[in-house]
Amino acid sequence: MIIFYNIVKRNTLGGLFLLNKPAFYFSLITAKTAYTLLRATKLSSGTSIIGRIVLKLCPDFLRECNKYIGTKINVTGTNGKTTTSGLISHLIKESGHSIINNAMGANMLTGVVNALSVSLNPFKNTDFSVIESDEAYLAKIYEKLDANYLVVTNLFRDQLDRYGELATTKKLIQDGINKKPDLTLLLNADDPLVASFEGEKTIFYGVENVYYSDESLKSKSHTEEAFNCPCGKALKYEKKFFAQQGHYYCDCGYKRPEPKYKADVTLYKDCSILKINGVNYEIPLVGLFNAYNALAAIALALELDIKDIENNLKTFKVAFGRSEVKYLNGKRTLIQLIKNPIGANEVLKTVDKDSNLLIIINDNYADGRDVSWLWDAEFEGVNDNKHEIVVSGIRAHDMALRLKYAGVEKIKIIPDIKQAVEYVGKNAENNITILPTYTALLKINKLKELHTQCY
């Protein structure tokens, strides 16, 4: 069969002309065909394999995408990338704009190419792209993909085997920023590392005050991050919310930058309310960490003049594993991704002590091979759970040992993830909480035992 690669493309004047770019268009056709087949056969979720194929067919694929997308937004940082990019995408889409987003959270180079290749329409421009980007791959992505906005959420110690210490992670992101001099940065003012990124245009967002509707939601973490001022002295804090995030200053005059978008946050058991410029924004997400994610998304939406933000926030559906609710044997099951000590601590604060808890720890490449972070996370917070805690995954025994030292008395080890989920579903008396690492989350997302509706 002879394949003709001449494809009709609409130019900016509305006319038509033939454009001969065989590799790019053939890669698009291949990606869309492969994606359809993968979905039909359920052989793979297709979050990165298609990207690898596309890059083999067209190494310059990202550069070719630029002309088909209007405003290009990236989201990076240690925690909250998927939720923040999901919120931004939801607000943009609900306001009537077309959008491409790597919603499944595959944020390395192949995952980004995957999302663009299966969604891009070469005959019609897309208004926005919202691309979650792994910190280590941002510079590679920016070598070819143009960008208008970069949102940076936070910088915590994470996967030290991949990134090393925070100075290395910060440098990786700054290298990406340096490739795009016209980039507008939207930075978390409360994180001293994030606030110190350098760019031609910076916009800051931050939390002013935090209120708790119930004292049970208020708990202090003992895991802190200490940072020095550029002058060399340790930073001081007027207010500290968690980890290194808060209102910091130094006697030399260095201090937290004044945010353009600042919020008073009230935390409830099943939602949060952010008051920004006199307007209350309710989000169906729990925890202060999610309030920061929402603040970043709202700040960007306001900057872009997106309409009806308040109403559209209420209809947001979380990405899989990020405060996601499913049902197991008819029992409400909350799934919360954990992957580093700071993030885990914030999630552990939200765990219902009456629920049946399943913790699944893997150490595959995407999780991080080093699981020493388990000893930095404050699992002492669940030592008074009413039911036995089930542990599973490749490092189930490591997790069991950590819980033993945390004072947990009733621990059951079931290394096989499917068997562990089945056991909890069968024996749970009421609600269930599952805390998985990333590849464990991918595994349980495929299990037929978990449903999105209660049957």
CSV table of C-alpha atoms in Angstrom, one decimal, residues 34-50 52 104 114 442 446:
chain,number,residue,atom,x,y,z
A,34,ALA,CA,-2.2,2.7,18.7
A,35,TYR,CA,-4.2,4.5,21.4
A,36,THR,CA,-7.5,3.2,20.0
A,37,LEU,CA,-6.2,-0.3,20.0
A,38,LEU,CA,-4.7,-0.1,23.5
A,39,ARG,CA,-8.0,1.1,24.9
A,40,ALA,CA,-10.0,-1.6,23.0
A,41,THR,CA,-7.7,-4.4,24.1
A,42,LYS,CA,-6.9,-3.0,27.6
A,43,LEU,CA,-3.4,-4.2,27.2
A,44,SER,CA,-1.9,-1.0,28.5
A,45,SER,CA,-3.1,2.4,29.8
A,46,GLY,CA,-0.8,3.9,27.0
A,47,THR,CA,0.6,6.7,29.2
A,48,SER,CA,4.1,6.5,27.8
A,49,ILE,CA,4.5,3.7,25.3
A,50,ILE,CA,2.9,5.7,22.5
A,52,ARG,CA,8.3,6.3,22.8
A,104,MET,CA,-3.1,10.5,33.8
A,114,ASN,CA,2.0,10.7,24.4
A,442,LEU,CA,-1.4,2.1,38.7
A,446,LYS,CA,-6.8,-1.7,37.0
